[in-house]
Amino acid sequence: MARLISYLRMSTTEQLKGFSLERQRKLIADFASRNGLSLDESHSIEDIGRSSFSDDAEQRQLARFFTDLDAGKFSPGDVFALENIDRLTRRGPIDAILKVNAIISKGLKLAIISNNEQKIIEDVNDVFTIINLSIDAARSHGESKNKS
């Protein structure tokens, strides 16, 4: 059975007072249930108080995921799930596409799950996927750039 690797991120610990973490957990749990995926807490990755606009080293757990990915610790067909592309990066379209490609090229699927839509990305060679990822990543980059 394919595993679901969830990635939850918030820029500030102050956000723990709200519902961001619970919302992200619920979206991913519901997705796993609907799609027959094993949701193992040992594969839940959280970067709390870590910006995805700054250096990748700030997202320590995500950096560890990519190290594990390169080491072959995940199986083809496993699903890396997150709420929006801005959880993965706010450093712009190129960074987003490179990270998505790193995940997909190892045989994993990328699930982007929000209240409005669910996308499972298995191929970054599709022009519509690249355009949609680029638009979303550019928007989140612009938001963060304006805030900083």
Short mmCIF file of C-alpha atoms in Angstrom, two decimals:
data_model
loop_
_atom_site.label_atom_id
_atom_site.label_comp_id
_atom_site.label_asym_id
_atom_site.label_seq_id
_atom_site.Cartn_x
_atom_site.Cartn_y
_atom_site.Cartn_z
CA MET A 1 0.00 0.00 0.00
CA ALA A 2 1.27 3.44 -0.89
CA ARG A 3 2.25 5.61 2.02
CA LEU A 4 1.21 9.18 2.47
CA ILE A 5 3.96 11.53 3.58
CA SER A 6 2.36 14.70 4.87
CA TYR A 7 4.10 18.04 5.06
CA LEU A 8 2.71 20.73 7.36
CA ARG A 9 4.29 24.15 7.66
CA MET A 10 3.59 27.46 9.34
CA SER A 11 5.81 30.52 9.17
CA THR A 12 5.42 31.52 12.81
CA THR A 13 4.76 29.73 16.08
CA GLU A 14 2.16 32.45 16.69
CA GLN A 15 0.00 30.67 14.10
CA LEU A 16 -0.33 27.72 16.49
CA LYS A 17 -2.93 29.82 18.31
CA GLY A 18 -5.16 29.61 15.25
CA PHE A 19 -6.42 26.67 13.25
CA SER A 20 -3.78 26.37 10.52
CA LEU A 21 -2.19 23.18 11.81
CA GLU A 22 -5.52 21.47 12.52
CA ARG A 23 -6.85 22.53 9.10
CA GLN A 24 -3.81 21.11 7.33
CA ARG A 25 -3.99 17.85 9.29
CA LYS A 26 -7.70 17.41 8.58
CA LEU A 27 -7.34 18.09 4.85
CA ILE A 28 -4.57 15.53 4.56
CA ALA A 29 -6.30 12.90 6.74
CA ASP A 30 -9.51 13.23 4.71
CA PHE A 31 -7.53 12.93 1.48
CA ALA A 32 -5.76 9.80 2.74
CA SER A 33 -9.06 8.23 3.77
CA ARG A 34 -10.78 8.97 0.45
CA ASN A 35 -7.84 7.62 -1.54
CA GLY A 36 -7.05 4.48 0.46
CA LEU A 37 -3.63 5.69 1.57
CA SER A 38 -1.85 4.72 4.75
CA LEU A 39 -1.48 7.79 6.96
CA ASP A 40 1.37 6.95 9.30
CA GLU A 41 2.29 9.65 11.84
CA SER A 42 5.94 8.65 11.46
CA HIS A 43 5.68 10.09 7.95
CA SER A 44 4.22 13.41 9.07
CA ILE A 45 6.75 16.16 8.54
CA GLU A 46 6.23 19.49 10.29
CA ASP A 47 8.15 22.74 10.08
CA ILE A 48 6.54 25.05 12.62
CA GLY A 49 7.85 28.60 12.78
CA ARG A 50 9.73 28.12 9.51
CA SER A 51 9.31 30.37 6.52
CA SER A 52 9.39 28.89 3.04
CA PHE A 53 10.49 32.29 1.70
CA SER A 54 13.88 32.13 3.38
CA ASP A 55 16.78 29.75 2.84
CA ASP A 56 15.89 26.06 2.46
CA ALA A 57 17.98 25.29 5.56
CA GLU A 58 15.28 27.04 7.63
CA GLN A 59 12.85 24.27 6.71
CA ARG A 60 14.80 21.63 8.59
CA GLN A 61 12.29 18.79 8.34
CA LEU A 62 11.69 19.41 4.65
CA ALA A 63 15.46 19.36 4.09
CA ARG A 64 15.58 16.01 5.92
CA PHE A 65 12.77 14.71 3.66
CA PHE A 66 14.78 15.60 0.55
CA THR A 67 17.86 13.89 2.04
CA ASP A 68 15.78 10.77 2.73
CA LEU A 69 14.26 10.99 -0.75
CA ASP A 70 17.73 11.06 -2.31
CA ALA A 71 18.73 8.10 -0.12
CA GLY A 72 15.83 6.04 -1.50
CA LYS A 73 13.85 5.79 1.73
CA PHE A 74 10.51 6.20 -0.07
CA SER A 75 8.89 3.93 -2.59
CA PRO A 76 7.55 4.72 -6.03
CA GLY A 77 3.83 5.38 -5.69
CA ASP A 78 4.12 6.98 -2.25
CA VAL A 79 2.35 10.32 -2.05
CA PHE A 80 3.85 13.53 -0.68
CA ALA A 81 0.89 15.67 0.41
CA LEU A 82 0.63 19.31 1.39
CA GLU A 83 -2.04 21.97 1.55
CA ASN A 84 -0.71 24.35 -1.10
CA ILE A 85 2.48 24.82 -3.09
CA ASP A 86 3.33 27.71 -0.75
CA ARG A 87 3.89 25.16 2.03
CA LEU A 88 6.74 23.73 -0.06
CA THR A 89 8.26 27.03 -1.16
CA ARG A 90 7.58 30.74 -1.47
CA ARG A 91 10.82 31.33 -3.35
CA GLY A 92 9.23 31.54 -6.80
CA PRO A 93 8.22 29.38 -9.74
CA ILE A 94 11.65 27.95 -10.59
CA ASP A 95 12.23 26.76 -7.02
CA ALA A 96 8.74 25.23 -6.92
CA ILE A 97 9.19 23.36 -10.19
CA LEU A 98 12.64 22.10 -9.17
CA LYS A 99 11.31 20.77 -5.86
CA VAL A 100 8.25 19.20 -7.46
CA ASN A 101 10.47 17.59 -10.09
CA ALA A 102 12.80 16.21 -7.38
CA ILE A 103 9.80 14.51 -5.76
CA ILE A 104 8.23 13.24 -8.98
CA SER A 105 11.51 12.02 -10.47
CA LYS A 106 11.88 9.58 -7.57
CA GLY A 107 8.51 8.01 -8.41
CA LEU A 108 6.45 9.75 -5.75
CA LYS A 109 3.24 11.59 -6.48
CA LEU A 110 2.59 15.09 -5.19
CA ALA A 111 -0.85 15.81 -3.77
CA ILE A 112 -1.79 19.45 -3.36
CA ILE A 113 -4.88 19.56 -1.20
CA SER A 114 -6.98 22.55 -0.28
CA ASN A 115 -10.61 23.18 0.53
CA ASN A 116 -11.17 24.19 -3.09
CA GLU A 117 -9.35 21.48 -4.99
CA GLN A 118 -7.20 18.40 -4.95
CA LYS A 119 -4.46 17.87 -7.49
CA ILE A 120 -2.26 14.84 -7.80
CA ILE A 121 0.81 15.61 -9.84
CA GLU A 122 2.68 12.70 -11.36
CA ASP A 123 4.40 14.44 -14.25
CA VAL A 124 5.93 17.90 -14.57
CA ASN A 125 6.28 17.59 -18.33
CA ASP A 126 2.68 18.65 -18.82
CA VAL A 127 2.58 22.32 -19.83
CA PHE A 128 -0.62 22.99 -17.87
CA THR A 129 0.94 21.60 -14.70
CA ILE A 130 3.98 23.83 -15.17
CA ILE A 131 1.82 26.90 -15.83
CA ASN A 132 -0.46 26.27 -12.85
CA LEU A 133 2.46 25.61 -10.50
CA SER A 134 4.22 28.71 -11.79
CA ILE A 135 1.18 30.93 -11.27
CA ASP A 136 0.59 29.63 -7.72
CA ALA A 137 4.29 29.88 -6.83
CA ALA A 138 4.61 33.40 -8.27
CA ARG A 139 1.57 34.54 -6.28
CA SER A 140 2.89 33.18 -2.99
CA HIS A 141 6.37 34.58 -3.70
CA GLY A 142 4.88 38.00 -4.38
CA GLU A 143 2.87 37.89 -1.14
CA SER A 144 5.96 37.03 0.90
CA LYS A 145 8.12 39.58 -0.88
CA ASN A 146 5.58 42.31 -0.07
CA LYS A 147 5.50 41.26 3.60
CA SER A 148 9.27 41.26 4.02
#
